[in-house]
Amino acid sequence: MKPWRILFLASSLPVGGAERQLQTLVRNLRRDRFEPIICCARTPGAVGEELRSDGFVVHSDLIRGRYDLSLVFRLLRLINKEAIDLLYVRNELNVTVCATLASLLSRVPIVVGVHATSRLRRRRRVALANKVLMPFIDRFVAVAQAHKSYLVRREGLDPNKIVVIHNGVDGHRFEGAPAASLREELDIPPNATTAGIVAVLRPEKAHEVFLEAVARVYQSFPSAYFLIVGDGPERERLEKMSERLGIESRVRFCGHRADVASVLADIDVVLLSSDPVVETFPMALLEAMAAGKPVVATRVGSVPEMVVDGVTGYLVPPRSPEAMAHQMLHLLADGELRAEMGAAGRQRVNMRFTTKRMVAETEQLLEEVTRNRASGYRIRMVRRSG
């Protein structure tokens, strides 16, 4: 039997957690069962170019404007040309609308992967689109149970059409990773205790809560250092805030780092300060746990499905620098507790959140949808001919 030909469709594939998950999936699909083809409706992005370098077929530049319905016909031609058996679409409104129409016209099944929650200003449009498109979409993929609940409650999706597949991480990449040269680069003493946050510097990540917590911890633990790994539009504001709080001598802005495994090896406690209804399944926490680091994270989105409070780290209320500071200080001051929680986190990742498991569950879904649609179509054709 020939492998199923799967068209993975996105607007673009820049560097990001969801994009890396898609890349991991494509690279690890069994080639005897699936043949992935990539389509970036706009530009390939860095991840798209990496997949192209890997030898995958990557189509791009199919869309002409923000709302370009002619994409439907270009997708139909591509489906024909590549003999596609199934569409797997990242849930971006314009691309999803066009892909669903192309699926309907070509009778090729479609799965929509939803890897983020809609921003408030887009929620009504998304809910309306979902209501119209949902009957024609075979399955939606959510990345956590809390994410599924959100999609049903806020975006109007049918719970019977949603499959939960957690993101996965390759734990071996983080076990025993050599420390980066961060301490030397940033003038941090080799034996200093460190806490850090790994996240793009955007408002919804609430880095100011982290800094306010740091200001409290610094009063009781002045020898600690605090790292902000990532870049973004909030950097200048946050740098000024650290000066205003009088903690600039202990806070290090590291910018974007590609060597995440090595960076995590240099951090003793990892934090997440995000606001509610932002985090679907934050890879930064998953990677920190895979690296054997205890975490302190806000109780938002799907985070409680990842972090077991009091076992692999601590969960704190959002927008509470006091609570975050309390638990951060608790971990910074107790090396044995850090090691115990870090080991528990690594074990949890290796049992529940592996790349292998994510790929296997996705393969099962793709095969099930493709077989069911093909079987249903054959039955309809027999009935019509009879």
Short mmCIF file of N, CA and C in Angstrom, two decimals, residues 208-331:
data_model
loop_
_atom_site.label_atom_id
_atom_site.label_comp_id
_atom_site.label_asym_id
_atom_site.label_seq_id
_atom_site.Cartn_x
_atom_site.Cartn_y
_atom_site.Cartn_z
N GLU A 208 6.57 41.79 33.62
CA GLU A 208 6.65 42.76 34.72
C GLU A 208 6.31 42.10 36.06
N VAL A 209 5.46 41.07 36.03
CA VAL A 209 5.15 40.33 37.25
C VAL A 209 6.40 39.59 37.73
N PHE A 210 7.11 39.00 36.79
CA PHE A 210 8.38 38.33 37.12
C PHE A 210 9.35 39.32 37.75
N LEU A 211 9.49 40.52 37.16
CA LEU A 211 10.42 41.51 37.70
C LEU A 211 10.00 41.99 39.08
N GLU A 212 8.71 42.17 39.29
CA GLU A 212 8.23 42.58 40.62
C GLU A 212 8.52 41.48 41.65
N ALA A 213 8.38 40.23 41.23
CA ALA A 213 8.71 39.11 42.13
C ALA A 213 10.21 39.09 42.42
N VAL A 214 11.02 39.35 41.40
CA VAL A 214 12.47 39.39 41.57
C VAL A 214 12.86 40.46 42.58
N ALA A 215 12.22 41.63 42.50
CA ALA A 215 12.53 42.72 43.43
C ALA A 215 12.29 42.28 44.88
N ARG A 216 11.26 41.48 45.10
CA ARG A 216 10.98 40.97 46.45
C ARG A 216 12.02 39.92 46.86
N VAL A 217 12.34 39.01 45.94
CA VAL A 217 13.30 37.95 46.26
C VAL A 217 14.68 38.54 46.54
N TYR A 218 15.05 39.55 45.79
CA TYR A 218 16.38 40.17 45.90
C TYR A 218 16.64 40.69 47.32
N GLN A 219 15.59 41.16 47.97
CA GLN A 219 15.74 41.68 49.33
C GLN A 219 16.18 40.58 50.32
N SER A 220 15.72 39.34 50.08
CA SER A 220 16.05 38.23 50.98
C SER A 220 17.17 37.35 50.47
N PHE A 221 17.44 37.43 49.16
CA PHE A 221 18.43 36.53 48.54
C PHE A 221 19.26 37.35 47.55
N PRO A 222 20.07 38.28 48.07
CA PRO A 222 20.78 39.22 47.19
C PRO A 222 21.88 38.60 46.34
N SER A 223 22.23 37.34 46.60
CA SER A 223 23.31 36.72 45.82
C SER A 223 22.79 36.04 44.54
N ALA A 224 21.47 35.94 44.39
CA ALA A 224 20.89 35.27 43.22
C ALA A 224 20.94 36.18 41.99
N TYR A 225 20.91 35.54 40.83
CA TYR A 225 20.84 36.26 39.55
C TYR A 225 19.60 35.80 38.79
N PHE A 226 19.09 36.70 37.94
CA PHE A 226 17.80 36.44 37.29
C PHE A 226 17.93 36.69 35.78
N LEU A 227 17.56 35.69 34.99
CA LEU A 227 17.76 35.75 33.55
C LEU A 227 16.43 35.87 32.82
N ILE A 228 16.38 36.74 31.83
CA ILE A 228 15.23 36.85 30.94
C ILE A 228 15.70 36.43 29.55
N VAL A 229 15.28 35.24 29.12
CA VAL A 229 15.72 34.68 27.84
C VAL A 229 14.60 34.87 26.83
N GLY A 230 14.90 35.59 25.76
CA GLY A 230 13.90 35.88 24.74
C GLY A 230 13.99 37.34 24.34
N ASP A 231 13.32 37.67 23.25
CA ASP A 231 13.34 39.05 22.78
C ASP A 231 11.94 39.42 22.33
N GLY A 232 11.73 40.71 22.08
CA GLY A 232 10.42 41.14 21.64
C GLY A 232 10.19 42.61 21.92
N PRO A 233 8.99 43.09 21.60
CA PRO A 233 8.69 44.52 21.69
C PRO A 233 8.71 45.10 23.10
N GLU A 234 8.64 44.27 24.12
CA GLU A 234 8.60 44.76 25.49
C GLU A 234 9.98 44.97 26.11
N ARG A 235 11.04 44.65 25.38
CA ARG A 235 12.36 44.63 26.00
C ARG A 235 12.77 45.97 26.61
N GLU A 236 12.63 47.04 25.86
CA GLU A 236 13.07 48.35 26.36
C GLU A 236 12.30 48.73 27.62
N ARG A 237 10.99 48.51 27.61
CA ARG A 237 10.18 48.85 28.79
C ARG A 237 10.61 48.03 30.01
N LEU A 238 10.89 46.76 29.79
CA LEU A 238 11.29 45.89 30.90
C LEU A 238 12.67 46.24 31.43
N GLU A 239 13.58 46.63 30.55
CA GLU A 239 14.91 47.05 30.99
C GLU A 239 14.81 48.29 31.88
N LYS A 240 13.96 49.24 31.48
CA LYS A 240 13.76 50.45 32.29
C LYS A 240 13.10 50.11 33.62
N MET A 241 12.20 49.15 33.59
CA MET A 241 11.52 48.74 34.82
C MET A 241 12.50 48.12 35.81
N SER A 242 13.43 47.30 35.32
CA SER A 242 14.42 46.69 36.21
C SER A 242 15.30 47.76 36.86
N GLU A 243 15.59 48.82 36.12
CA GLU A 243 16.36 49.94 36.69
C GLU A 243 15.55 50.66 37.76
N ARG A 244 14.27 50.88 37.46
CA ARG A 244 13.41 51.58 38.40
C ARG A 244 13.24 50.79 39.70
N LEU A 245 13.23 49.46 39.59
CA LEU A 245 13.07 48.61 40.78
C LEU A 245 14.39 48.41 41.52
N GLY A 246 15.49 48.89 40.93
CA GLY A 246 16.79 48.78 41.58
C GLY A 246 17.38 47.38 41.54
N ILE A 247 17.02 46.59 40.52
CA ILE A 247 17.51 45.21 40.43
C ILE A 247 18.33 44.98 39.17
N GLU A 248 18.69 46.07 38.47
CA GLU A 248 19.39 45.91 37.18
C GLU A 248 20.74 45.21 37.33
N SER A 249 21.34 45.28 38.52
CA SER A 249 22.65 44.63 38.71
C SER A 249 22.52 43.11 38.79
N ARG A 250 21.31 42.63 39.00
CA ARG A 250 21.11 41.18 39.14
C ARG A 250 20.27 40.58 38.00
N VAL A 251 19.68 41.41 37.17
CA VAL A 251 18.85 40.92 36.06
C VAL A 251 19.66 40.96 34.77
N ARG A 252 19.61 39.88 34.02
CA ARG A 252 20.33 39.79 32.75
C ARG A 252 19.33 39.53 31.61
N PHE A 253 19.32 40.42 30.63
CA PHE A 253 18.51 40.22 29.43
C PHE A 253 19.37 39.49 28.40
N CYS A 254 18.99 38.27 28.08
CA CYS A 254 19.83 37.40 27.25
C CYS A 254 19.48 37.44 25.78
N GLY A 255 18.32 38.03 25.43
CA GLY A 255 17.91 38.02 24.03
C GLY A 255 17.49 36.62 23.59
N HIS A 256 17.23 36.50 22.29
CA HIS A 256 16.85 35.19 21.74
C HIS A 256 18.04 34.25 21.75
N ARG A 257 17.81 33.01 22.17
CA ARG A 257 18.87 32.00 22.18
C ARG A 257 18.36 30.74 21.48
N ALA A 258 19.16 30.24 20.55
CA ALA A 258 18.79 29.00 19.85
C ALA A 258 19.18 27.77 20.66
N ASP A 259 20.17 27.92 21.54
CA ASP A 259 20.69 26.78 22.31
C ASP A 259 19.92 26.60 23.63
N VAL A 260 18.61 26.33 23.51
CA VAL A 260 17.74 26.30 24.69
C VAL A 260 18.18 25.25 25.70
N ALA A 261 18.55 24.07 25.23
CA ALA A 261 18.95 23.00 26.16
C ALA A 261 20.14 23.43 27.01
N SER A 262 21.12 24.07 26.39
CA SER A 262 22.30 24.53 27.13
C SER A 262 21.97 25.69 28.05
N VAL A 263 21.08 26.57 27.61
CA VAL A 263 20.67 27.70 28.45
C VAL A 263 19.98 27.19 29.71
N LEU A 264 19.08 26.22 29.55
CA LEU A 264 18.36 25.68 30.70
C LEU A 264 19.31 25.01 31.69
N ALA A 265 20.40 24.46 31.19
CA ALA A 265 21.38 23.84 32.08
C ALA A 265 22.02 24.87 33.01
N ASP A 266 21.96 26.14 32.63
CA ASP A 266 22.55 27.22 33.43
C ASP A 266 21.55 27.89 34.37
N ILE A 267 20.29 27.45 34.35
CA ILE A 267 19.24 28.06 35.18
C ILE A 267 18.79 27.06 36.23
N ASP A 268 18.66 27.51 37.47
CA ASP A 268 18.28 26.61 38.57
C ASP A 268 16.77 26.49 38.75
N VAL A 269 16.04 27.58 38.53
CA VAL A 269 14.58 27.58 38.67
C VAL A 269 14.00 28.31 37.45
N VAL A 270 13.00 27.71 36.81
CA VAL A 270 12.39 28.31 35.62
C VAL A 270 10.99 28.81 35.96
N LEU A 271 10.67 30.00 35.47
CA LEU A 271 9.38 30.62 35.80
C LEU A 271 8.57 30.94 34.55
N LEU A 272 7.25 31.04 34.75
CA LEU A 272 6.33 31.49 33.70
C LEU A 272 5.32 32.40 34.38
N SER A 273 5.16 33.62 33.86
CA SER A 273 4.31 34.61 34.53
C SER A 273 3.11 35.02 33.68
N SER A 274 2.75 34.20 32.70
CA SER A 274 1.74 34.58 31.71
C SER A 274 0.37 34.90 32.30
N ASP A 275 -0.37 35.73 31.56
CA ASP A 275 -1.73 36.08 31.92
C ASP A 275 -2.69 34.94 31.56
N PRO A 276 -3.93 34.97 32.10
CA PRO A 276 -4.93 33.96 31.74
C PRO A 276 -5.28 34.01 30.25
N VAL A 277 -5.80 32.91 29.75
CA VAL A 277 -6.26 32.75 28.37
C VAL A 277 -5.18 33.13 27.37
N VAL A 278 -3.95 32.76 27.68
CA VAL A 278 -2.85 32.98 26.74
C VAL A 278 -2.18 31.66 26.41
N GLU A 279 -1.81 30.94 27.45
CA GLU A 279 -1.02 29.73 27.25
C GLU A 279 -1.90 28.53 26.90
N THR A 280 -1.64 27.91 25.76
CA THR A 280 -2.30 26.67 25.43
C THR A 280 -1.50 25.52 26.02
N PHE A 281 -0.23 25.40 25.63
CA PHE A 281 0.63 24.34 26.17
C PHE A 281 2.07 24.81 26.02
N PRO A 282 2.54 25.67 26.93
CA PRO A 282 3.82 26.34 26.75
C PRO A 282 5.02 25.40 26.70
N MET A 283 5.69 25.38 25.56
CA MET A 283 6.84 24.49 25.37
C MET A 283 7.99 24.83 26.31
N ALA A 284 8.10 26.10 26.70
CA ALA A 284 9.20 26.50 27.59
C ALA A 284 9.14 25.73 28.90
N LEU A 285 7.93 25.52 29.43
CA LEU A 285 7.79 24.76 30.67
C LEU A 285 8.10 23.29 30.45
N LEU A 286 7.62 22.75 29.34
CA LEU A 286 7.87 21.34 29.03
C LEU A 286 9.36 21.08 28.89
N GLU A 287 10.06 21.99 28.22
CA GLU A 287 11.50 21.84 28.04
C GLU A 287 12.25 22.00 29.36
N ALA A 288 11.77 22.91 30.21
CA ALA A 288 12.40 23.09 31.52
C ALA A 288 12.28 21.81 32.35
N MET A 289 11.09 21.21 32.33
CA MET A 289 10.89 19.97 33.07
C MET A 289 11.73 18.84 32.49
N ALA A 290 11.84 18.79 31.16
CA ALA A 290 12.68 17.77 30.51
C ALA A 290 14.14 17.94 30.91
N ALA A 291 14.53 19.19 31.18
CA ALA A 291 15.90 19.48 31.60
C ALA A 291 16.12 19.24 33.09
N GLY A 292 15.07 18.80 33.78
CA GLY A 292 15.20 18.51 35.21
C GLY A 292 15.17 19.74 36.08
N LYS A 293 14.45 20.78 35.64
CA LYS A 293 14.37 22.02 36.41
C LYS A 293 13.00 22.16 37.08
N PRO A 294 12.97 22.58 38.35
CA PRO A 294 11.68 22.88 38.99
C PRO A 294 11.12 24.16 38.39
N VAL A 295 9.79 24.27 38.37
CA VAL A 295 9.18 25.45 37.75
C VAL A 295 8.22 26.13 38.71
N VAL A 296 8.10 27.43 38.54
CA VAL A 296 7.06 28.22 39.22
C VAL A 296 6.29 28.90 38.10
N ALA A 297 4.99 28.59 38.00
CA ALA A 297 4.22 29.08 36.86
C ALA A 297 2.83 29.52 37.30
N THR A 298 2.28 30.46 36.55
CA THR A 298 0.92 30.91 36.84
C THR A 298 -0.08 29.82 36.47
N ARG A 299 -1.12 29.74 37.26
CA ARG A 299 -2.17 28.73 37.04
C ARG A 299 -3.10 29.24 35.93
N VAL A 300 -2.67 29.12 34.70
CA VAL A 300 -3.43 29.61 33.56
C VAL A 300 -3.49 28.54 32.47
N GLY A 301 -4.55 28.61 31.66
CA GLY A 301 -4.65 27.71 30.51
C GLY A 301 -4.43 26.26 30.88
N SER A 302 -3.55 25.61 30.13
CA SER A 302 -3.29 24.18 30.31
C SER A 302 -2.10 23.90 31.23
N VAL A 303 -1.56 24.94 31.84
CA VAL A 303 -0.37 24.76 32.68
C VAL A 303 -0.59 23.73 33.79
N PRO A 304 -1.78 23.70 34.47
CA PRO A 304 -1.97 22.70 35.51
C PRO A 304 -1.95 21.25 35.00
N GLU A 305 -2.13 21.04 33.71
CA GLU A 305 -2.01 19.69 33.15
C GLU A 305 -0.54 19.27 33.03
N MET A 306 0.34 20.26 33.02
CA MET A 306 1.77 19.98 32.89
C MET A 306 2.45 19.92 34.25
N VAL A 307 2.21 20.93 35.06
CA VAL A 307 2.91 21.10 36.34
C VAL A 307 2.05 20.54 37.47
N VAL A 308 2.58 19.59 38.21
CA VAL A 308 1.89 19.06 39.39
C VAL A 308 2.32 19.91 40.59
N ASP A 309 1.39 20.68 41.11
CA ASP A 309 1.69 21.63 42.18
C ASP A 309 2.26 20.92 43.40
N GLY A 310 3.44 21.37 43.84
CA GLY A 310 4.08 20.78 45.00
C GLY A 310 4.89 19.53 44.70
N VAL A 311 4.88 19.08 43.44
CA VAL A 311 5.62 17.87 43.06
C VAL A 311 6.69 18.19 42.02
N THR A 312 6.29 18.83 40.93
CA THR A 312 7.26 19.20 39.88
C THR A 312 7.56 20.69 39.91
N GLY A 313 6.94 21.39 40.83
CA GLY A 313 7.11 22.84 40.94
C GLY A 313 5.93 23.42 41.68
N TYR A 314 5.67 24.70 41.45
CA TYR A 314 4.57 25.37 42.13
C TYR A 314 3.72 26.15 41.14
N LEU A 315 2.41 26.13 41.38
CA LEU A 315 1.47 26.95 40.62
C LEU A 315 1.05 28.14 41.47
N VAL A 316 1.02 29.32 40.87
CA VAL A 316 0.65 30.53 41.60
C VAL A 316 -0.42 31.28 40.82
N PRO A 317 -1.20 32.12 41.49
CA PRO A 317 -2.23 32.88 40.78
C PRO A 317 -1.59 33.86 39.80
N PRO A 318 -2.25 34.13 38.68
CA PRO A 318 -1.72 35.14 37.76
C PRO A 318 -1.73 36.52 38.40
N ARG A 319 -0.81 37.36 37.96
CA ARG A 319 -0.72 38.74 38.45
C ARG A 319 -0.50 38.81 39.96
N SER A 320 0.24 37.85 40.50
CA SER A 320 0.54 37.86 41.94
C SER A 320 2.04 37.75 42.15
N PRO A 321 2.77 38.87 42.07
CA PRO A 321 4.22 38.81 42.29
C PRO A 321 4.58 38.33 43.69
N GLU A 322 3.68 38.57 44.66
CA GLU A 322 3.95 38.12 46.03
C GLU A 322 4.03 36.59 46.08
N ALA A 323 3.03 35.93 45.48
CA ALA A 323 3.01 34.46 45.48
C ALA A 323 4.18 33.89 44.69
N MET A 324 4.47 34.52 43.56
CA MET A 324 5.59 34.05 42.74
C MET A 324 6.91 34.21 43.49
N ALA A 325 7.08 35.33 44.16
CA ALA A 325 8.32 35.57 44.91
C ALA A 325 8.47 34.55 46.04
N HIS A 326 7.37 34.26 46.72
CA HIS A 326 7.42 33.31 47.84
C HIS A 326 7.92 31.94 47.39
N GLN A 327 7.36 31.43 46.29
CA GLN A 327 7.75 30.09 45.83
C GLN A 327 9.12 30.10 45.16
N MET A 328 9.47 31.19 44.50
CA MET A 328 10.80 31.30 43.90
C MET A 328 11.86 31.27 44.99
N LEU A 329 11.64 32.03 46.04
CA LEU A 329 12.59 32.09 47.15
C LEU A 329 12.73 30.71 47.83
N HIS A 330 11.60 30.04 47.97
CA HIS A 330 11.58 28.71 48.58
C HIS A 330 12.51 27.76 47.81
N LEU A 331 12.45 27.80 46.49
CA LEU A 331 13.27 26.91 45.66
C LEU A 331 14.72 27.36 45.58
#
